[in-house]
């Protein structure tokens, strides 16, 4: 189905993209970051770094399990811009 501008009803619209394909939250909650954070925290607290490795790996595994078993599908919003009236609007899929 062709996207139509809600302002002028034109079909001359195009999808706007921001060029960022990697989410910052996903980067911060990656297993490598969580393990290194656990090791650093354990070194600061004078605890054996292996405990930090286990804790970081466990937290990363729990996050991965919760993300892969989401009950509701995520809504994806897409921004479009009309070539005729230059109106920018968002649709949810």
mmCIF file of N, CA and C in Angstrom:
data_model
loop_
_atom_site.group_PDB
_atom_site.id
_atom_site.type_symbol
_atom_site.label_atom_id
_atom_site.label_comp_id
_atom_site.label_asym_id
_atom_site.label_seq_id
_atom_site.Cartn_x
_atom_site.Cartn_y
_atom_site.Cartn_z
ATOM 1 N N UNK A 1 0.840 -1.179 0.000
ATOM 2 C CA UNK A 1 0.000 0.000 0.000
ATOM 3 C C UNK A 1 0.888 1.245 0.000
ATOM 4 N N UNK A 2 0.582 2.164 -0.849
ATOM 5 C CA UNK A 2 1.349 3.396 -0.991
ATOM 6 C C UNK A 2 1.032 4.344 0.156
ATOM 7 N N UNK A 3 2.082 4.966 0.699
ATOM 8 C CA UNK A 3 1.900 5.934 1.775
ATOM 9 C C UNK A 3 1.420 7.256 1.191
ATOM 10 N N UNK A 4 0.430 7.843 1.851
ATOM 11 C CA UNK A 4 -0.176 9.091 1.390
ATOM 12 C C UNK A 4 0.060 10.170 2.439
ATOM 13 N N UNK A 5 0.383 11.347 1.983
ATOM 14 C CA UNK A 5 0.596 12.484 2.881
ATOM 15 C C UNK A 5 -0.727 12.877 3.542
ATOM 16 N N UNK A 6 -0.765 12.976 4.870
ATOM 17 C CA UNK A 6 -2.011 13.341 5.542
ATOM 18 C C UNK A 6 -2.371 14.812 5.361
ATOM 19 N N UNK A 7 -1.425 15.624 4.937
ATOM 20 C CA UNK A 7 -1.677 17.055 4.785
ATOM 21 C C UNK A 7 -2.290 17.398 3.425
ATOM 22 N N UNK A 8 -1.658 16.902 2.341
ATOM 23 C CA UNK A 8 -2.128 17.280 1.000
ATOM 24 C C UNK A 8 -2.628 16.082 0.187
ATOM 25 N N UNK A 9 -2.634 14.883 0.760
ATOM 26 C CA UNK A 9 -3.102 13.660 0.109
ATOM 27 C C UNK A 9 -2.266 13.242 -1.096
ATOM 28 N N UNK A 10 -1.037 13.713 -1.168
ATOM 29 C CA UNK A 10 -0.157 13.372 -2.274
ATOM 30 C C UNK A 10 0.485 11.995 -2.030
ATOM 31 N N UNK A 11 0.795 11.302 -3.104
ATOM 32 C CA UNK A 11 1.504 10.020 -2.996
ATOM 33 C C UNK A 11 3.003 10.193 -3.236
ATOM 34 N N UNK A 12 3.459 11.423 -3.423
ATOM 35 C CA UNK A 12 4.877 11.701 -3.665
ATOM 36 C C UNK A 12 5.595 11.862 -2.322
ATOM 37 N N UNK A 13 5.676 10.778 -1.572
ATOM 38 C CA UNK A 13 6.342 10.805 -0.274
ATOM 39 C C UNK A 13 7.510 9.825 -0.291
ATOM 40 N N UNK A 14 8.503 10.091 0.541
ATOM 41 C CA UNK A 14 9.621 9.171 0.665
ATOM 42 C C UNK A 14 9.979 8.991 2.128
ATOM 43 N N UNK A 15 10.536 7.846 2.429
ATOM 44 C CA UNK A 15 10.886 7.503 3.802
ATOM 45 C C UNK A 15 12.187 8.190 4.182
ATOM 46 N N UNK A 16 12.186 8.808 5.336
ATOM 47 C CA UNK A 16 13.393 9.453 5.844
ATOM 48 C C UNK A 16 14.141 8.445 6.714
ATOM 49 N N UNK A 17 15.435 8.335 6.512
ATOM 50 C CA UNK A 17 16.260 7.449 7.333
ATOM 51 C C UNK A 17 17.341 8.273 7.993
ATOM 52 N N UNK A 18 17.720 7.856 9.193
ATOM 53 C CA UNK A 18 18.748 8.589 9.920
ATOM 54 C C UNK A 18 20.146 8.011 9.708
ATOM 55 N N UNK A 19 20.253 6.846 9.092
ATOM 56 C CA UNK A 19 21.555 6.265 8.806
ATOM 57 C C UNK A 19 22.180 5.527 9.974
ATOM 58 N N UNK A 20 21.526 5.505 11.118
ATOM 59 C CA UNK A 20 22.075 4.809 12.281
ATOM 60 C C UNK A 20 21.386 3.463 12.373
ATOM 61 N N UNK A 21 22.157 2.394 12.199
ATOM 62 C CA UNK A 21 21.548 1.070 12.212
ATOM 63 C C UNK A 21 21.776 0.332 13.521
ATOM 64 N N UNK A 22 22.696 0.794 14.335
ATOM 65 C CA UNK A 22 22.986 0.124 15.593
ATOM 66 C C UNK A 22 22.456 0.977 16.733
ATOM 67 N N UNK A 23 21.650 0.389 17.565
ATOM 68 C CA UNK A 23 21.046 1.086 18.678
ATOM 69 C C UNK A 23 22.062 1.246 19.803
ATOM 70 N N UNK A 24 22.123 2.421 20.405
ATOM 71 C CA UNK A 24 23.083 2.693 21.474
ATOM 72 C C UNK A 24 22.820 1.815 22.687
ATOM 73 N N UNK A 25 21.578 1.564 23.011
ATOM 74 C CA UNK A 25 21.247 0.711 24.151
ATOM 75 C C UNK A 25 21.766 -0.705 23.931
ATOM 76 N N UNK A 26 21.622 -1.209 22.715
ATOM 77 C CA UNK A 26 22.130 -2.549 22.412
ATOM 78 C C UNK A 26 23.637 -2.617 22.558
ATOM 79 N N UNK A 27 24.321 -1.538 22.209
ATOM 80 C CA UNK A 27 25.771 -1.501 22.370
ATOM 81 C C UNK A 27 26.159 -1.490 23.840
ATOM 82 N N UNK A 28 25.429 -0.721 24.641
ATOM 83 C CA UNK A 28 25.773 -0.618 26.061
ATOM 84 C C UNK A 28 25.452 -1.886 26.833
ATOM 85 N N UNK A 29 24.467 -2.644 26.371
ATOM 86 C CA UNK A 29 24.083 -3.868 27.056
ATOM 87 C C UNK A 29 24.638 -5.113 26.374
ATOM 88 N N UNK A 30 25.689 -4.954 25.585
ATOM 89 C CA UNK A 30 26.288 -6.108 24.922
ATOM 90 C C UNK A 30 27.046 -6.954 25.947
ATOM 91 N N UNK A 31 27.180 -8.248 25.693
ATOM 92 C CA UNK A 31 27.892 -9.115 26.639
ATOM 93 C C UNK A 31 29.322 -8.660 26.919
ATOM 94 N N UNK A 32 30.034 -8.206 25.914
ATOM 95 C CA UNK A 32 31.420 -7.776 26.124
ATOM 96 C C UNK A 32 31.503 -6.586 27.082
ATOM 97 N N UNK A 33 30.607 -5.628 26.927
ATOM 98 C CA UNK A 33 30.606 -4.456 27.792
ATOM 99 C C UNK A 33 30.221 -4.843 29.214
ATOM 100 N N UNK A 34 29.211 -5.695 29.368
ATOM 101 C CA UNK A 34 28.778 -6.089 30.705
ATOM 102 C C UNK A 34 29.849 -6.906 31.431
ATOM 103 N N UNK A 35 30.545 -7.775 30.715
ATOM 104 C CA UNK A 35 31.611 -8.568 31.342
ATOM 105 C C UNK A 35 32.760 -7.655 31.760
ATOM 106 N N UNK A 36 33.163 -6.746 30.883
ATOM 107 C CA UNK A 36 34.267 -5.854 31.248
ATOM 108 C C UNK A 36 33.874 -4.912 32.382
ATOM 109 N N UNK A 37 32.618 -4.490 32.413
ATOM 110 C CA UNK A 37 32.140 -3.667 33.526
ATOM 111 C C UNK A 37 32.175 -4.449 34.834
ATOM 112 N N UNK A 38 31.753 -5.727 34.782
ATOM 113 C CA UNK A 38 31.794 -6.566 35.975
ATOM 114 C C UNK A 38 33.210 -6.779 36.480
ATOM 115 N N UNK A 39 34.150 -6.999 35.575
ATOM 116 C CA UNK A 39 35.549 -7.192 35.964
ATOM 117 C C UNK A 39 36.108 -5.905 36.563
ATOM 118 N N UNK A 40 35.828 -4.772 35.934
ATOM 119 C CA UNK A 40 36.315 -3.488 36.452
ATOM 120 C C UNK A 40 35.748 -3.184 37.829
ATOM 121 N N UNK A 41 34.479 -3.460 38.004
ATOM 122 C CA UNK A 41 33.841 -3.214 39.298
ATOM 123 C C UNK A 41 34.436 -4.120 40.374
ATOM 124 N N UNK A 42 34.687 -5.370 40.029
ATOM 125 C CA UNK A 42 35.283 -6.287 40.997
ATOM 126 C C UNK A 42 36.704 -5.886 41.360
ATOM 127 N N UNK A 43 37.467 -5.409 40.393
ATOM 128 C CA UNK A 43 38.827 -4.943 40.689
ATOM 129 C C UNK A 43 38.795 -3.734 41.610
ATOM 130 N N UNK A 44 37.841 -2.842 41.388
ATOM 131 C CA UNK A 44 37.709 -1.658 42.237
ATOM 132 C C UNK A 44 37.337 -2.042 43.661
ATOM 133 N N UNK A 45 36.472 -3.046 43.797
ATOM 134 C CA UNK A 45 36.015 -3.477 45.122
ATOM 135 C C UNK A 45 36.914 -4.537 45.750
ATOM 136 N N UNK A 46 38.048 -4.822 45.105
ATOM 137 C CA UNK A 46 39.016 -5.815 45.600
ATOM 138 C C UNK A 46 38.410 -7.206 45.720
ATOM 139 N N UNK A 47 37.598 -7.575 44.715
ATOM 140 C CA UNK A 47 37.001 -8.901 44.625
ATOM 141 C C UNK A 47 37.629 -9.587 43.421
ATOM 142 N N UNK A 48 37.701 -10.905 43.446
ATOM 143 C CA UNK A 48 38.321 -11.646 42.344
ATOM 144 C C UNK A 48 37.591 -11.334 41.034
ATOM 145 N N UNK A 49 38.328 -11.015 39.961
ATOM 146 C CA UNK A 49 37.704 -10.641 38.683
ATOM 147 C C UNK A 49 36.848 -11.733 38.052
ATOM 148 N N UNK A 50 37.080 -12.989 38.403
ATOM 149 C CA UNK A 50 36.264 -14.074 37.848
ATOM 150 C C UNK A 50 34.802 -13.923 38.253
ATOM 151 N N UNK A 51 34.563 -13.368 39.418
ATOM 152 C CA UNK A 51 33.182 -13.121 39.861
ATOM 153 C C UNK A 51 32.522 -12.091 38.945
ATOM 154 N N UNK A 52 33.281 -11.096 38.519
ATOM 155 C CA UNK A 52 32.769 -10.102 37.585
ATOM 156 C C UNK A 52 32.450 -10.696 36.226
ATOM 157 N N UNK A 53 33.279 -11.654 35.781
ATOM 158 C CA UNK A 53 33.022 -12.321 34.510
ATOM 159 C C UNK A 53 31.719 -13.109 34.585
ATOM 160 N N UNK A 54 31.542 -13.845 35.676
ATOM 161 C CA UNK A 54 30.323 -14.652 35.842
ATOM 162 C C UNK A 54 29.098 -13.745 35.947
ATOM 163 N N UNK A 55 29.203 -12.677 36.730
ATOM 164 C CA UNK A 55 28.074 -11.765 36.906
ATOM 165 C C UNK A 55 27.718 -11.073 35.594
ATOM 166 N N UNK A 56 28.722 -10.592 34.862
ATOM 167 C CA UNK A 56 28.469 -9.922 33.592
ATOM 168 C C UNK A 56 27.855 -10.853 32.564
ATOM 169 N N UNK A 57 28.346 -12.094 32.510
ATOM 170 C CA UNK A 57 27.805 -13.078 31.576
ATOM 171 C C UNK A 57 26.363 -13.432 31.923
ATOM 172 N N UNK A 58 26.099 -13.573 33.216
ATOM 173 C CA UNK A 58 24.738 -13.896 33.660
ATOM 174 C C UNK A 58 23.761 -12.779 33.323
ATOM 175 N N UNK A 59 24.152 -11.546 33.573
ATOM 176 C CA UNK A 59 23.276 -10.411 33.271
ATOM 177 C C UNK A 59 23.044 -10.308 31.768
ATOM 178 N N UNK A 60 24.101 -10.504 30.977
ATOM 179 C CA UNK A 60 23.958 -10.451 29.512
ATOM 180 C C UNK A 60 23.023 -11.558 29.018
ATOM 181 N N UNK A 61 23.130 -12.748 29.607
ATOM 182 C CA UNK A 61 22.258 -13.850 29.204
ATOM 183 C C UNK A 61 20.802 -13.562 29.568
ATOM 184 N N UNK A 62 20.577 -12.994 30.739
ATOM 185 C CA UNK A 62 19.211 -12.644 31.141
ATOM 186 C C UNK A 62 18.610 -11.581 30.236
ATOM 187 N N UNK A 63 19.399 -10.596 29.870
ATOM 188 C CA UNK A 63 18.909 -9.545 28.969
ATOM 189 C C UNK A 63 18.578 -10.140 27.609
ATOM 190 N N UNK A 64 19.432 -11.020 27.106
ATOM 191 C CA UNK A 64 19.197 -11.660 25.817
ATOM 192 C C UNK A 64 17.931 -12.508 25.846
ATOM 193 N N UNK A 65 17.706 -13.212 26.940
ATOM 194 C CA UNK A 65 16.512 -14.052 27.050
ATOM 195 C C UNK A 65 15.244 -13.208 27.095
ATOM 196 N N UNK A 66 15.271 -12.093 27.804
ATOM 197 C CA UNK A 66 14.077 -11.250 27.888
ATOM 198 C C UNK A 66 13.808 -10.547 26.572
ATOM 199 N N UNK A 67 14.842 -10.183 25.827
ATOM 200 C CA UNK A 67 14.633 -9.518 24.542
ATOM 201 C C UNK A 67 14.108 -10.476 23.489
ATOM 202 N N UNK A 68 14.523 -11.732 23.525
ATOM 203 C CA UNK A 68 14.094 -12.665 22.490
ATOM 204 C C UNK A 68 12.707 -13.238 22.758
ATOM 205 N N UNK A 69 12.174 -13.073 23.967
ATOM 206 C CA UNK A 69 10.862 -13.633 24.297
ATOM 207 C C UNK A 69 9.864 -12.553 24.655
ATOM 208 N N UNK A 70 9.882 -11.459 23.939
ATOM 209 C CA UNK A 70 8.927 -10.403 24.214
ATOM 210 C C UNK A 70 7.536 -10.853 23.798
ATOM 211 N N UNK A 71 6.569 -10.562 24.656
ATOM 212 C CA UNK A 71 5.202 -11.004 24.389
ATOM 213 C C UNK A 71 4.548 -10.187 23.282
ATOM 214 N N UNK A 72 4.809 -8.893 23.247
ATOM 215 C CA UNK A 72 4.187 -8.022 22.262
ATOM 216 C C UNK A 72 5.208 -7.631 21.202
ATOM 217 N N UNK A 73 4.808 -7.616 19.945
ATOM 218 C CA UNK A 73 5.746 -7.163 18.916
ATOM 219 C C UNK A 73 6.008 -5.670 19.067
ATOM 220 N N UNK A 74 7.201 -5.267 18.736
ATOM 221 C CA UNK A 74 7.563 -3.861 18.857
ATOM 222 C C UNK A 74 6.952 -3.071 17.708
ATOM 223 N N UNK A 75 6.482 -1.888 18.018
ATOM 224 C CA UNK A 75 5.978 -0.996 16.987
ATOM 225 C C UNK A 75 7.157 -0.263 16.361
ATOM 226 N N UNK A 76 7.145 -0.184 15.066
ATOM 227 C CA UNK A 76 8.203 0.508 14.355
ATOM 228 C C UNK A 76 7.609 1.768 13.761
ATOM 229 N N UNK A 77 8.182 2.904 14.127
ATOM 230 C CA UNK A 77 7.684 4.139 13.542
ATOM 231 C C UNK A 77 8.640 4.576 12.439
ATOM 232 N N UNK A 78 8.058 5.010 11.347
ATOM 233 C CA UNK A 78 8.822 5.462 10.197
ATOM 234 C C UNK A 78 8.418 6.881 9.874
ATOM 235 N N UNK A 79 9.419 7.708 9.614
ATOM 236 C CA UNK A 79 9.137 9.086 9.237
ATOM 237 C C UNK A 79 9.158 9.219 7.726
ATOM 238 N N UNK A 80 8.206 9.992 7.220
ATOM 239 C CA UNK A 80 8.096 10.248 5.796
ATOM 240 C C UNK A 80 8.069 11.759 5.562
ATOM 241 N N UNK A 81 8.475 12.152 4.366
ATOM 242 C CA UNK A 81 8.435 13.562 3.975
ATOM 243 C C UNK A 81 7.754 13.657 2.619
ATOM 244 N N UNK A 82 6.834 14.592 2.523
ATOM 245 C CA UNK A 82 6.100 14.793 1.278
ATOM 246 C C UNK A 82 6.908 15.701 0.347
ATOM 247 N N UNK A 83 7.022 15.293 -0.913
ATOM 248 C CA UNK A 83 7.737 16.114 -1.898
ATOM 249 C C UNK A 83 6.921 17.336 -2.322
ATOM 250 N N UNK A 84 5.618 17.232 -2.247
ATOM 251 C CA UNK A 84 4.776 18.334 -2.708
ATOM 252 C C UNK A 84 4.662 19.460 -1.688
ATOM 253 N N UNK A 85 4.323 19.125 -0.436
ATOM 254 C CA UNK A 85 4.102 20.171 0.568
ATOM 255 C C UNK A 85 5.192 20.220 1.638
ATOM 256 N N UNK A 86 6.200 19.363 1.556
ATOM 257 C CA UNK A 86 7.330 19.251 2.492
ATOM 258 C C UNK A 86 6.890 18.943 3.929
ATOM 259 N N UNK A 87 5.729 18.371 4.088
ATOM 260 C CA UNK A 87 5.229 17.977 5.405
ATOM 261 C C UNK A 87 5.939 16.700 5.850
ATOM 262 N N UNK A 88 6.402 16.673 7.105
ATOM 263 C CA UNK A 88 7.042 15.489 7.669
ATOM 264 C C UNK A 88 6.048 14.836 8.628
ATOM 265 N N UNK A 89 5.839 13.529 8.478
ATOM 266 C CA UNK A 89 4.875 12.828 9.317
ATOM 267 C C UNK A 89 5.406 11.445 9.653
ATOM 268 N N UNK A 90 4.821 10.834 10.669
ATOM 269 C CA UNK A 90 5.245 9.538 11.170
ATOM 270 C C UNK A 90 4.117 8.545 11.045
ATOM 271 N N UNK A 91 4.455 7.334 10.631
ATOM 272 C CA UNK A 91 3.485 6.239 10.614
ATOM 273 C C UNK A 91 4.026 5.116 11.491
ATOM 274 N N UNK A 92 3.114 4.347 12.054
ATOM 275 C CA UNK A 92 3.477 3.201 12.900
ATOM 276 C C UNK A 92 3.089 1.927 12.197
ATOM 277 N N UNK A 93 4.016 0.962 12.207
ATOM 278 C CA UNK A 93 3.763 -0.347 11.570
ATOM 279 C C UNK A 93 3.909 -1.429 12.601
#
